[in-house]
Structures are given as structure tokens and as C-alpha cells.
XYZ file of C-alpha atoms in Angstrom:
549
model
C 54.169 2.269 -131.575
C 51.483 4.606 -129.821
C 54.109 7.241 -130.274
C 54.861 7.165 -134.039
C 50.837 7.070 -134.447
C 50.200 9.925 -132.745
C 52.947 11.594 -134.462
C 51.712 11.190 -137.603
C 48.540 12.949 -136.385
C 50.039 16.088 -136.320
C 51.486 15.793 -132.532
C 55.607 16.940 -132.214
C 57.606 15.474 -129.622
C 58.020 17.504 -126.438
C 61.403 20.019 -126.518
C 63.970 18.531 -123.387
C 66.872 20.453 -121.930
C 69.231 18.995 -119.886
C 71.918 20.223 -117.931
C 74.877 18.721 -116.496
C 77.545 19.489 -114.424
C 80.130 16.807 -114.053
C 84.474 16.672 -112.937
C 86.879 17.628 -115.253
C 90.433 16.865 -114.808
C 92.007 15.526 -111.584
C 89.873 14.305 -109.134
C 91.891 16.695 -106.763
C 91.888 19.832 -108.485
C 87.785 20.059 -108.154
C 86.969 21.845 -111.220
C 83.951 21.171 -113.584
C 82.389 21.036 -116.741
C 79.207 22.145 -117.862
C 77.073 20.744 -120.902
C 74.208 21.259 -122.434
C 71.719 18.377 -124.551
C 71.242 21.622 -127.131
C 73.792 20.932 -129.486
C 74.025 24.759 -129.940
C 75.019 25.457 -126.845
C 79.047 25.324 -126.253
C 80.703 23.629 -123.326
C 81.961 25.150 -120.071
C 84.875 24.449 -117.860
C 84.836 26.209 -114.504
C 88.119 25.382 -112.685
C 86.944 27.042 -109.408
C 84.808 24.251 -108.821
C 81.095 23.149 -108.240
C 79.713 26.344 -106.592
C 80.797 28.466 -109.070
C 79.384 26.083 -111.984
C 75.778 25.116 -110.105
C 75.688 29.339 -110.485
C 76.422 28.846 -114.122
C 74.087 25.896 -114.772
C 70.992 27.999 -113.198
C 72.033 30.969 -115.201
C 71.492 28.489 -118.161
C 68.716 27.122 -117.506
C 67.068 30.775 -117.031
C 68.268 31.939 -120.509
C 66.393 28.645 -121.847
C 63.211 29.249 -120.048
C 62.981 33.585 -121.263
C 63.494 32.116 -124.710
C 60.629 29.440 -124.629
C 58.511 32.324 -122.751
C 59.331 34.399 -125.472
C 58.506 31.898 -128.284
C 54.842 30.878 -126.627
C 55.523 29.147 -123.707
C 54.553 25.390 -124.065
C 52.966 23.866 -126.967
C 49.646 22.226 -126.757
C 50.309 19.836 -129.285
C 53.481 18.709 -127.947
C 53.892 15.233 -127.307
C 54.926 14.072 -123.294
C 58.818 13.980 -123.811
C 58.373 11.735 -120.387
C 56.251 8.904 -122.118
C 58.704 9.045 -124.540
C 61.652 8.257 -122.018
C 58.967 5.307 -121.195
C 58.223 7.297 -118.073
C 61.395 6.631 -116.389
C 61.938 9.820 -114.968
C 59.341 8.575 -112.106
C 59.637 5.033 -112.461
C 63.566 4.802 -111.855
C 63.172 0.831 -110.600
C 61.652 -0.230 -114.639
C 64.463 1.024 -116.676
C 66.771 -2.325 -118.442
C 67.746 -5.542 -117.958
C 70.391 -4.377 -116.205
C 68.587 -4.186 -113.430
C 65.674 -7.130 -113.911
C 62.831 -5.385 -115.435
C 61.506 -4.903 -118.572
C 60.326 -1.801 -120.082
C 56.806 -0.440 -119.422
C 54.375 -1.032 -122.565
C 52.725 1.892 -124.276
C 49.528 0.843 -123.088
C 50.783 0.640 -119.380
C 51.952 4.191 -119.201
C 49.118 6.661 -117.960
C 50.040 10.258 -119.485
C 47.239 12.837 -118.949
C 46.112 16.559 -118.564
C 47.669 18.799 -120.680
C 51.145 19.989 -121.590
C 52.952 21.469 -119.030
C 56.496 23.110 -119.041
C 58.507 21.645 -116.046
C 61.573 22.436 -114.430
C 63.891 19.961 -112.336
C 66.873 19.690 -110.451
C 68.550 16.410 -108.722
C 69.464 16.809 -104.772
C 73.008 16.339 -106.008
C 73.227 19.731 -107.922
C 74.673 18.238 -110.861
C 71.524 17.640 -113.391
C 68.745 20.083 -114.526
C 66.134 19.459 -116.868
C 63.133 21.791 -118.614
C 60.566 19.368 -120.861
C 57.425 19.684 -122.258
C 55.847 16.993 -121.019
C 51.916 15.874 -119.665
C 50.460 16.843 -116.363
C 49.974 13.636 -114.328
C 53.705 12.385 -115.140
C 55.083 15.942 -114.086
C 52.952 15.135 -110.914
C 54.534 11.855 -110.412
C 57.881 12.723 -110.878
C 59.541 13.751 -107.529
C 61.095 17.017 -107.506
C 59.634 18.549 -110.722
C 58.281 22.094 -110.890
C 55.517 23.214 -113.051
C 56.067 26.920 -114.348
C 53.694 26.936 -117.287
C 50.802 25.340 -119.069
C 49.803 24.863 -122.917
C 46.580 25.749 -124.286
C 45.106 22.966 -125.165
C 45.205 22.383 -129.253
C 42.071 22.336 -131.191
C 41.284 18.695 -132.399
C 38.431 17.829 -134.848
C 37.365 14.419 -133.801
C 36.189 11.792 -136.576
C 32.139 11.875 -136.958
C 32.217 8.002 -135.983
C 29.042 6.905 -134.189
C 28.632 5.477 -130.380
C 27.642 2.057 -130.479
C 26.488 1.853 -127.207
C 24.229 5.044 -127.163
C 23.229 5.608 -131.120
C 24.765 9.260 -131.132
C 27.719 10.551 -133.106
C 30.606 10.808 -131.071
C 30.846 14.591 -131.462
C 27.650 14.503 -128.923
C 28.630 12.262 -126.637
C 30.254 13.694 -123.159
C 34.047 13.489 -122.176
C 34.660 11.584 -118.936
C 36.931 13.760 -117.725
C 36.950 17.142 -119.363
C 34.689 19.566 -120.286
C 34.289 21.108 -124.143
C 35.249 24.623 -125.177
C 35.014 25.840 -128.663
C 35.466 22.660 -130.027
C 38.640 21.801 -127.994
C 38.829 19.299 -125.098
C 40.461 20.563 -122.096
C 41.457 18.416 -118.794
C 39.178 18.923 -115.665
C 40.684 18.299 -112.299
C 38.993 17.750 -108.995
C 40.671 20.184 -107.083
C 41.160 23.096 -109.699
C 37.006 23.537 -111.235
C 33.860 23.463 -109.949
C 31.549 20.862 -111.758
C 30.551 20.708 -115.219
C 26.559 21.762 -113.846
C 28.318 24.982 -112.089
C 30.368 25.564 -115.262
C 27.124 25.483 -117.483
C 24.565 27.916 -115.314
C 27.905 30.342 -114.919
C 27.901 29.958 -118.597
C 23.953 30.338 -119.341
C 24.196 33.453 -117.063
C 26.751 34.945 -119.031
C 24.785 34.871 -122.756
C 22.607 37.241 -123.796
C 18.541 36.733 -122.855
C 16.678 34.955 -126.381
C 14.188 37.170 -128.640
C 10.712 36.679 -128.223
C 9.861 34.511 -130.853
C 12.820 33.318 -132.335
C 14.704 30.122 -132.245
C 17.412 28.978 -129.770
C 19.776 26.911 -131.505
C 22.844 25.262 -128.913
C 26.091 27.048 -129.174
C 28.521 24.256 -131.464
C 30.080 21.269 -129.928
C 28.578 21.800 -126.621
C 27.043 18.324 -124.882
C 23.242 19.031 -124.087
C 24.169 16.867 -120.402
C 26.706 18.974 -119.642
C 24.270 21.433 -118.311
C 22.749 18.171 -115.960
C 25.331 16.574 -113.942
C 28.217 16.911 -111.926
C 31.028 14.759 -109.687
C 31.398 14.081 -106.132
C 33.555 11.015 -104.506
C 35.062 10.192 -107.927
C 31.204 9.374 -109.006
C 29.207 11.291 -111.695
C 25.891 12.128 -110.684
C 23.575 11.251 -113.115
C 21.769 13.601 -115.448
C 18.221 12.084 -114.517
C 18.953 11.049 -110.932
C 15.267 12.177 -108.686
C 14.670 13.207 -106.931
C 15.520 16.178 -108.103
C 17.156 18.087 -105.091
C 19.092 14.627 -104.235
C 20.510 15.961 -107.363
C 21.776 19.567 -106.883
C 22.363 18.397 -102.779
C 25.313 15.837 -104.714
C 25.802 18.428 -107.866
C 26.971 21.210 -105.027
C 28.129 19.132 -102.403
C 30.942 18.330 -104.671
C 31.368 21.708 -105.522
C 31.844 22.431 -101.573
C 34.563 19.836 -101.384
C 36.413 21.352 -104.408
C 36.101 24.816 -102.809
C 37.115 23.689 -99.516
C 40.676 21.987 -101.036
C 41.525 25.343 -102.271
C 41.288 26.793 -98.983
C 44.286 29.055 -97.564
C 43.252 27.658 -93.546
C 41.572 24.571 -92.877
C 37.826 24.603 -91.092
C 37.660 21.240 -89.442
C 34.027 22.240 -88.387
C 33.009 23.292 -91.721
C 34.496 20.325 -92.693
C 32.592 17.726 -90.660
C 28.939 19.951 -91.443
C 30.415 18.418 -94.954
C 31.252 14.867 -94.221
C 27.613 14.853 -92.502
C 25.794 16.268 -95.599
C 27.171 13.934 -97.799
C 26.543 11.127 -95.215
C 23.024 11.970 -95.596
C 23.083 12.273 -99.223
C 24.752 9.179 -100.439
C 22.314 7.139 -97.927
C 19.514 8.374 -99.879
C 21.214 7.970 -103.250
C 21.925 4.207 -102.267
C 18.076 3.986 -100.878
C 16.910 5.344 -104.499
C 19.341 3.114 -106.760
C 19.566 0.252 -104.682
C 23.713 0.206 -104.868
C 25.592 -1.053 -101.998
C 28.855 0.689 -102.376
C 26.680 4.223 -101.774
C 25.834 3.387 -98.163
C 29.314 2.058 -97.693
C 30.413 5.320 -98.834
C 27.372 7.039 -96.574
C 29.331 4.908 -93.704
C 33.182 6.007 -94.338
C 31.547 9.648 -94.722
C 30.046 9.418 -91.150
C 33.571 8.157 -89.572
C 35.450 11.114 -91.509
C 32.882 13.370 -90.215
C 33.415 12.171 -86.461
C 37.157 11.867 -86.756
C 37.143 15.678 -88.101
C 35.021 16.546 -85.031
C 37.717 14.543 -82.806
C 40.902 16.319 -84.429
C 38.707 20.309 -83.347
C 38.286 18.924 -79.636
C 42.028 18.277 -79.695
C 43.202 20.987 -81.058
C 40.584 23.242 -79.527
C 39.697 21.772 -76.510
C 35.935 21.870 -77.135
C 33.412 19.967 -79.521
C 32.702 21.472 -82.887
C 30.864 24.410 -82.653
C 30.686 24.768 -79.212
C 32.556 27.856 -77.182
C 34.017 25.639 -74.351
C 37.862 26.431 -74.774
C 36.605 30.070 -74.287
C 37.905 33.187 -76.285
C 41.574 32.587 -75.899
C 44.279 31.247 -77.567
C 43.765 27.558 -79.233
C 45.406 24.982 -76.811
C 47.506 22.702 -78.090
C 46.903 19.679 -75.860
C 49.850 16.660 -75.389
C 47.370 14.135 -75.480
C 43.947 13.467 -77.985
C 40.745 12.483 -76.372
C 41.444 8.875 -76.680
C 44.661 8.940 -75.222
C 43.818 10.958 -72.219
C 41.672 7.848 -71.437
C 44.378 5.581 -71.526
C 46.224 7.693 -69.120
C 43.906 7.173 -66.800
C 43.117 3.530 -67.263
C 46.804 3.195 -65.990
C 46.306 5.542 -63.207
C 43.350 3.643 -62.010
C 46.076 0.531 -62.545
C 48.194 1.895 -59.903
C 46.474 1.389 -56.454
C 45.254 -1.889 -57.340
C 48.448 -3.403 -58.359
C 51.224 -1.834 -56.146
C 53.217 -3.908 -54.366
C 53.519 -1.518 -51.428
C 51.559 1.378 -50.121
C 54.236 3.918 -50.297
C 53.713 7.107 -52.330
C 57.318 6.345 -53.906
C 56.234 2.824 -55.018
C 53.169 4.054 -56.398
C 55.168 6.629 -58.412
C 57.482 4.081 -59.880
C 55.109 1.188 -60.297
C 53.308 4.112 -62.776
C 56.373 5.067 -64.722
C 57.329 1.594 -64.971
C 53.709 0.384 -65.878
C 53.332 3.197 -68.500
C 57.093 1.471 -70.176
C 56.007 -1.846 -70.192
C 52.599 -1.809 -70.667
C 52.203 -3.210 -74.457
C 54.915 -6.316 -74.134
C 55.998 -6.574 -70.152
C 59.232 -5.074 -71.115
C 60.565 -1.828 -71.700
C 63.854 -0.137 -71.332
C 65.395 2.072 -68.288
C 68.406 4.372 -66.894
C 69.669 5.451 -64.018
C 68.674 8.989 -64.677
C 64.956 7.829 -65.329
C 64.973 6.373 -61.898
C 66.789 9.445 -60.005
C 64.423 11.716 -61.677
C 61.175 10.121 -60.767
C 62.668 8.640 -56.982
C 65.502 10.832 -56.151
C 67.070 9.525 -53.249
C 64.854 6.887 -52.910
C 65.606 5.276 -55.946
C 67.440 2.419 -54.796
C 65.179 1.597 -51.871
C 62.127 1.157 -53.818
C 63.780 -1.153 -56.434
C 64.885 -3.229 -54.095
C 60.799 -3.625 -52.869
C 59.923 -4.338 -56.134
C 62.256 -6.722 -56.989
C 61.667 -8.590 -53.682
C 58.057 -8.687 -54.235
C 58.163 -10.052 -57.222
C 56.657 -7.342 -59.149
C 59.936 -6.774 -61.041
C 62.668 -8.567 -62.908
C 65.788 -7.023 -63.523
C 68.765 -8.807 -65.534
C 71.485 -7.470 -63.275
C 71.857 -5.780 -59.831
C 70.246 -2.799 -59.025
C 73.090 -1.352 -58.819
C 74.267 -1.892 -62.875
C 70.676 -0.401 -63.327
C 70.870 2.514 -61.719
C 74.700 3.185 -63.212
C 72.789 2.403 -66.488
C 73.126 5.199 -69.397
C 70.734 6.371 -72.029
C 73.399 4.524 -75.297
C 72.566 1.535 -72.789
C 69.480 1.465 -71.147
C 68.494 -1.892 -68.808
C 65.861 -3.955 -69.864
C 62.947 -4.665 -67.415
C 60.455 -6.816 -67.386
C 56.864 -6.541 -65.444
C 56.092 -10.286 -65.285
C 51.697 -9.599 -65.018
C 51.894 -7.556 -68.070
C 53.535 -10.200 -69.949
C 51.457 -11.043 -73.546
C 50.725 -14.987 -71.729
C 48.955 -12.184 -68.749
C 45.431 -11.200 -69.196
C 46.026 -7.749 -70.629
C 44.703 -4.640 -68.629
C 45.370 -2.286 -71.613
C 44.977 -1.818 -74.890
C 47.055 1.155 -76.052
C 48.959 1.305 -79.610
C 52.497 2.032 -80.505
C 51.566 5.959 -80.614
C 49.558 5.692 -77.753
C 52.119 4.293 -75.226
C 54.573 7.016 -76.487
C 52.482 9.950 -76.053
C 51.435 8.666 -72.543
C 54.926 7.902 -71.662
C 55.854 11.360 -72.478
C 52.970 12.526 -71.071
C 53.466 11.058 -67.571
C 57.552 12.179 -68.190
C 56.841 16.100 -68.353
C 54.177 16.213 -65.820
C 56.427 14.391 -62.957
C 59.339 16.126 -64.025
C 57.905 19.965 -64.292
C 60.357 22.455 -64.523
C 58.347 24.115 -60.995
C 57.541 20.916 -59.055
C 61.554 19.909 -59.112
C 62.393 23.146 -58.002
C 60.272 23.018 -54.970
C 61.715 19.593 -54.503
C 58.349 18.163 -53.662
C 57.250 14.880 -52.672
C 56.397 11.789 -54.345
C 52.852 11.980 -53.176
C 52.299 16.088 -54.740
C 53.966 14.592 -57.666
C 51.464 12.268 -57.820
C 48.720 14.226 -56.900
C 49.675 16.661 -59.940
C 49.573 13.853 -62.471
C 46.146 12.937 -61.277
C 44.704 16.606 -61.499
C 45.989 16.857 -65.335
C 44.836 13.667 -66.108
C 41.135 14.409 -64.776
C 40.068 18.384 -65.834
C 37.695 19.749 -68.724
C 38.554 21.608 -71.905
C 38.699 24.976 -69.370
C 40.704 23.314 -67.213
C 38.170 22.626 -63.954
C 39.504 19.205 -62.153
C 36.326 16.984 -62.372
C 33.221 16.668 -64.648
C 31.001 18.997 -64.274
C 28.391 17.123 -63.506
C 30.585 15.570 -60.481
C 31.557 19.014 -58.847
C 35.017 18.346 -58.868
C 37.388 15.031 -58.233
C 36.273 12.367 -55.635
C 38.596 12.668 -52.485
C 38.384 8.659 -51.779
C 40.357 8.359 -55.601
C 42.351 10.737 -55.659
C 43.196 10.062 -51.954
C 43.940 5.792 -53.117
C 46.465 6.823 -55.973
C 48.499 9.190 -53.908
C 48.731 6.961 -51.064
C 47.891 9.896 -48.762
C 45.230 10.038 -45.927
C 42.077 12.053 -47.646
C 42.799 14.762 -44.833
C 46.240 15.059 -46.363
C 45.240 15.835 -49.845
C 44.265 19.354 -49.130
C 47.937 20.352 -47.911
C 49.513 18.872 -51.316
C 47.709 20.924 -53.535
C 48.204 24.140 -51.355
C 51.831 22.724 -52.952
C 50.132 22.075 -56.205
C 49.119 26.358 -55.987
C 52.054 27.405 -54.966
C 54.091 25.848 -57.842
C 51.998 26.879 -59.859
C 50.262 23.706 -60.934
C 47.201 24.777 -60.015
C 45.469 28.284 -59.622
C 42.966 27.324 -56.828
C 42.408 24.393 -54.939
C 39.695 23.442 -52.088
C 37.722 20.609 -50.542
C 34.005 20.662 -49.854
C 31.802 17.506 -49.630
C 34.443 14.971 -50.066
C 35.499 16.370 -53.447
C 38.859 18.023 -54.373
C 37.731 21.113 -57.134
C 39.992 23.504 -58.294
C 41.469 24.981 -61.834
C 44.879 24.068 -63.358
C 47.058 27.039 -64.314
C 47.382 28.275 -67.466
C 51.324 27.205 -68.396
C 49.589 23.362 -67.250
C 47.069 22.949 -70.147
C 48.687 21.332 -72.603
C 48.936 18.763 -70.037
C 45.456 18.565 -69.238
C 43.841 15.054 -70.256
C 40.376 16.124 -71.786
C 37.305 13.995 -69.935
């Protein structure tokens, strides 16, 4: 077995303490015992029950760690005590044939990095565990807690000689790890800078050579070392030209590494990256004439644009630019994208309304906006009193008559309808068999629907009791403003009247009056009409609401 050979290389097997707190005596009685894998550690019985022995167990398992602290902490030489459990402490589902599997083979099990002390504790309170064990199965295992990590021991490799390169093998240049004073220590992405970094920090640091004399390279150090570096999981290569293609990759990779380490994230910063390395792979893949380098120049360019994407909706502006002002970063309902689904079904509204009544507009929306993936979506009878009021009933019945509706009961069962048992409707054009007018996602439909939900029912619009048609008006003004908040693009000097004028069903001389209504609930901080455009500003409390054009 891999395990008995490394053993008899020197290796020990890595220490384990375990825990456990399990019943003692009658079920009913609720007291405990505690035990202890060390065979020098006695039993212990804690009739008061579990909370007073879960205190006990940690108490434990803190007089076990000061001692191994005291001793030396972990041992660099230890063997993983996890790969020799056949790594079942993170692969629970390959244990026996009790359950159908068959255990993993030593070549199958991945252990690597070096020896880490680990703590861990079950969700039921009633097993702890310390090992010795390697760094990427402590990082698998769910739950575990590194507190410490081994040196790494000094090995003295056999002088065997590289087949494929001609050089002894003392020469030749770990994959993964980088060489100090003749030991090989683990080297992970997120935790070192790259192995080129490493080496000028190092040249920098030794004394300058006498005139005249000899250099000779410091033992066991790989001449490449000082020549390459990692970015994307890919080593660059030592003789890669040109030669600032080179250092571009060499620190680009270096600027990823110091970016994962960050406290904050910079989604700008980290798009300027995504671009650069864009540019650099292309020209890698143009020089080597690989494929998979302008495929990775391609999934570089997307991350950099969906970076730029999450800023705007989070900041209300593109990267780098000052549009959301000074102030406080808004955190908008709705991204980019779905903004412009919530106004695809706006614009759906008008056109498909069975009835030119402000009310019927309103609920042919809501509705719309719940069945608009599959035809059919759910309903209450609070839904419909909160968008229709008193009207509810009335403009149900229109629907249903037109044909623009299908309910599987009376309108009346609907409307007496609770949230544990919501009606299901059905919208017979948006049916999958229909030609579909939109194309929104699972997420999508949600966000809108919520979207749609708080705007109609705002806390200051049903206080004011205002109309359909405001209500309406109000939806349209959020759905159609700029990361400050202006109703319109700019280029467009505000929203045209004609629109705005179709989804309310209002007269276009009307419109003014309901956002006077809009200002004085506090929807909107200024509203006015000038060459058949509505402009004005939403208030503050209103842009989260605000669908970005």
C-alpha cells in the first residue's frame, strides 16, 4: 500500500483526537458520557446532561490543542491521518458495502499541500476531532478548521535523471511549489505571488557580487525559476517573446493573486483586469498558434463586461464614470437587463388590453407580469383588492368576458381565494403554443413581479388612495429614468407624452395633473410638460425602484 511505502520512508502517521459525547443511562434521565480516542484520557459521566458535557468536551479539546502547541505544533513529516481513513471524512457516500460502494484506491485519493492541524465539530454537538492531516483534504472536508501549519520537512530527493529533458532531477522545476533550502514547499494561487516575483524579491535581497569574482547559484535553486510565472492555471513559459508578452502574463497573474486577497472588492479594477488579460492571451494565442488561448481571450472579455454590468447595478453608473453622483451607492431592485424587460411588458399593455380603462390596464399588467413565461400563474383575493380596490370584481368580470382570461371557478371563489390557496389563471395568448412576446427567465419574472408589486403598492401612493391611472403613471416613470434619476434619456429631454399618455389610458392633457399627484406623494420631486414631453426627477426614497435605461 502507498501508505506502508511512504512509511517506511521515514513519514509517521498523523496524531487524531476524537471526542465524543454520547447517552448514558435511561433515555429519560438525559445524562452523558464523555470519551476520549487517547487511551490516557479517563471517561466522564455528566448526569446534568448535554450542555453541561458539550462545555466539558471543548474544555478537552483545548487542553489537547496547548499541549500539541507546546510540543511543536504540527509535524511536517506527518502522514494525512485523512488518507488514511481513505478520505472518508469528506467523502461520507464511499465508505462499505453497506452502503454500495467500494473503497477509494490509493491512487484515487488526491492529498496535497502540507500538514495542517485541524479542528472539527459535527452540527450535532456530540463529536470533535483535532488531526494532522494534508491541506486540500482539510479543505474538502465540510466544517473543518485550520489552526496551524507544519513546516515543511527537508527531503533529499534521489539524483535519478529526467528522461524527457537530460537533467538530473535535482534541477528540474516543481509544478507546483517553489524550492527553499533544499525543501519543497506547496504554492497556492491565492496565498504567493509567482515564482518570477519570488525570485527578483529574492535577487534584491542578496548582497551585490565582487568585481571580478565568480557567481556561483545558491544550492538547489532551479535556474527557470527566476523566468516564469502562472496565470489562468497556465505557466508562462520561460522563453515565451516577446518579451513584455511575458512580464504583461508574469504580473498579470500576480494582479489576480493580489486582488483575491483583497479586504473590499473593486469591480472596476477588476474589469481594467479581465480586459488586460483579454488582450494578452489574444496575443499569446496569435504567437503560439493555440486555440484554447483565444477561447480564454473570449471568456476574459465576457467576465470583463459582466464585472462592468454588476458596478452599473450596484452603482448606478458605468465603470469609471461619476453618473450616480457623490452620494450614497444605490442599491437598485432591478439589473440593467431586467429593467428592460419591465418595460417590454409595459409597452405590452396598451396593445393588448381588452378595454381602455385605466383599471384594466392595471390588471392586464399585474396579470401579464404572472403569467408571462407559461400562460399561467397563481392569484388571491388580496392581490386583486390591492391592485383594483373596489373595482376588483368589475374588471374581472371584463376580462373574463372578453376572452382575455380563464379562470377555473367564479370570480367570486377567486377573489375569496387565500395566499395557502391561491387560484390558478391562465392568459390563453401567452400560452407556450402562442407566439411568445417575452423572453424573461425564472429570476427575471420574479424580480419584475416584485418589482411591479412594490411600486403599485407604495406605502405613500395607498395612503393618498390614488387612482389606477397615477398608479400607473408611477410605474411608468420608475421604469423609464437614468442612473440620477431624470425620467427620459437624455438625449430625449424627458418621456414622450403620446406613451406615457397610451399606457395610462389618460388624455395627454391629463397627465400633467397625475404627477402633480406623483409630487405630492412623494414619487416624484418635480414634474412638468414642455414640447410634448413629461421631464421631471424621481425622489430620493424611489430609486431603488428606478429601472436604469
Amino acid at each position: 500500500m502507498a501508505v506502508q511505502a511512504d512509511t517506511q520512508q521515514g513519514r509517521v502517521a498523523g496524531r487524531v483526537w476524537t471526542v465524543r459525547l454520547a447517552p448514558y443511562g435511561s433515555p429519560s434521565a438525559g445524562a452523558v458520557r464523555l470519551s476520549c480516542s487517547r487511551p490516557a484520557c479517563a471517561e466522564q459521566r455528566f448526569p446534568s446532561g448535554a450542555a453541561a458535557g458539550r462545555k466539558a468536551a471543548i474544555g478537552h479539546i483545548n487542553e489537547h490543542l496547548a499541549h500539541i502547541r507546546a510540543s511543536g505544533g504540527p509535524r511536517g513529516e506527518a502522514w494525512c491521518a485523512c488518507r488514511a481513513a481513505d478520505c472518508t471524512w469528506h467523502t461520507p457516500d464511499v465508505l462499505d458495502g453497506r452502503r454500495g460502494g467500494a473503497r477509494p484506491t490509493a491512487g484515487a485519493v488526491r492529498c496535497g499541500g502540507p500538514v495542517v492541524l485541524t479542528v472539527y465539530a459535527d452540527r450535532a454537538g456530540r463529536l470533535w476531532r483535532v488531526a494532522e492531516m494534508c491541506a486540500r483534504c482539510a479543505a474538502a472536508t465540510p466544517g473543518c478548521r485550520v489552526l496551524d501549519t507544519a513546516a515543511p520537512p527537508a527531503r533529499t530527493a534521489p539524483a535519478r535523471t529526467d528522461q524527457a529533458e537530460g537533467k538530473p532531477a535535482a534541477e528540474r522545476e516543481p509544478a507546483d511549489s517553489t524550492v527553499r533550502n533544499g525543501a519543497v514547499a506547496a504554492v497556492f494561487s491565492d496565498r504567493n505571488s509567482s515564482p518570477a516575483a519570488a525570485a527578483s524579491s529574492s535577487a534584491a535581497a542578496e548582497p551585490a557580487p565582487v568585481p571580478g569574482a565568480r557567481t556561483a547559484s545558491p544550492a538547489g535553486t532551479s535556474r527557470r525559476a527566476k523566468r516564469w510565472g502562472k496565470i489562468a492555471q497556465r505557466t508562462v513559459p520561460h522563453d515565451l517573446e516577446p518579451d513584455v508578452l511575458r512580464m504583461e502574463l508574469i504580473e498579470l497573474g500576480d494582479a489576480f493573486r493580489a486582488y483575491q486577497q483583497r479586504a473590499e472588492p473593486d469591480l472596476v479594477l477588476l474589469a481594467e483586469l479581465h480586459m488586460r488579460k483579454a488582450r494578452a492571451f489574444r496575443l499569446w494565442a496569435d504567437v503560439s498558434g493555440d486555440g484554447s488561448l483565444s477561447h480564454e481571450a473570449h471568456r476574459a472579455e465576457k467576465a470583463a463586461q459582466t464585472t462592468r454590468e454588476m458596478h452599473e447595478n450596484r452603482g448606478g453608473g458605468p465603470a469609471g464614470d461619476t453618473a450616480g453622483g457623490d452620494g450614497p451607492v444605490v442599491e437598485r431592485l432591478l439589473t440593467r437587463g431586467q429593467a428592460a424587460h419591465a418595460r417590454t411588458l409595459l409597452d405590452y399593455v396598451p396593445a393588448h388590453a381588452p378595454h381602455p380603462e385605466a383599471t384594466v390596464h392595471l390588471a392586464v399588467l399585474m396579470l401579464t407580469v404572472r403569467a408571462a413565461r407559461a400562460g399561467t400563474g397563481n392569484i388571491t383575493g388580496q392581490d386583486l383588492t390591492g391592485w383594483l380596490q373596489g373595482d376588483a370584481e368589475q374588471v374581472l368580470q371584463q376580462l373574463v368576458d372578453s376572452g382575455w382570461l380563464h379562470l377555473p371557478g367564479t370570480i367570486t371563489e377567486v377573489l375569496a381565494s387565500r395566499p395557502e390557496d391561491p387560484t390558478a389563471i391562465t392568459v390563453p395568448s401567452l400560452l407556450p403554443e402562442q407566439p411568445r412576446p417575452f423572453t424573461l427567465g425564472k429570476t427575471a419574472r420574479s424580480r419584475v413581479s416584485g418589482w411591479a408589486q412594490k411600486a403599485v403598492g407604495d406605502r405613500k401612493i395607498r395612503k393618498k388612495k390614488l387612482s389606477a391611472a397615477t398608479r400607473l403613471l408611477a410605474l411608468y416613470t420608475a421604469a423609464h429614468t437614468r442612473p440620477d434619476g431624470r425620467l427620459g434619456r437624455a438625449e430625449d429631454g424627458g418621456l414622450h407624452l403620446g406613451q406615457a399618455a397610451a399606457f395610462t389610458a389618460l388624455p395627454p392633457d391629463q397627465v400633467a395633473e397625475h404627477a402633480e399627484l406623483l409630487v405630492a406623494a412623494d414619487w416624484l420631486t418635480e414634474a412638468d410638460i414642455a414640447g410634448e414631453r413629461l421631464r421631471g426627477q424621481l425622489a430620493e426614497r424611489v430609486l431603488p425602484l428606478g429601472g436604469l435605461l
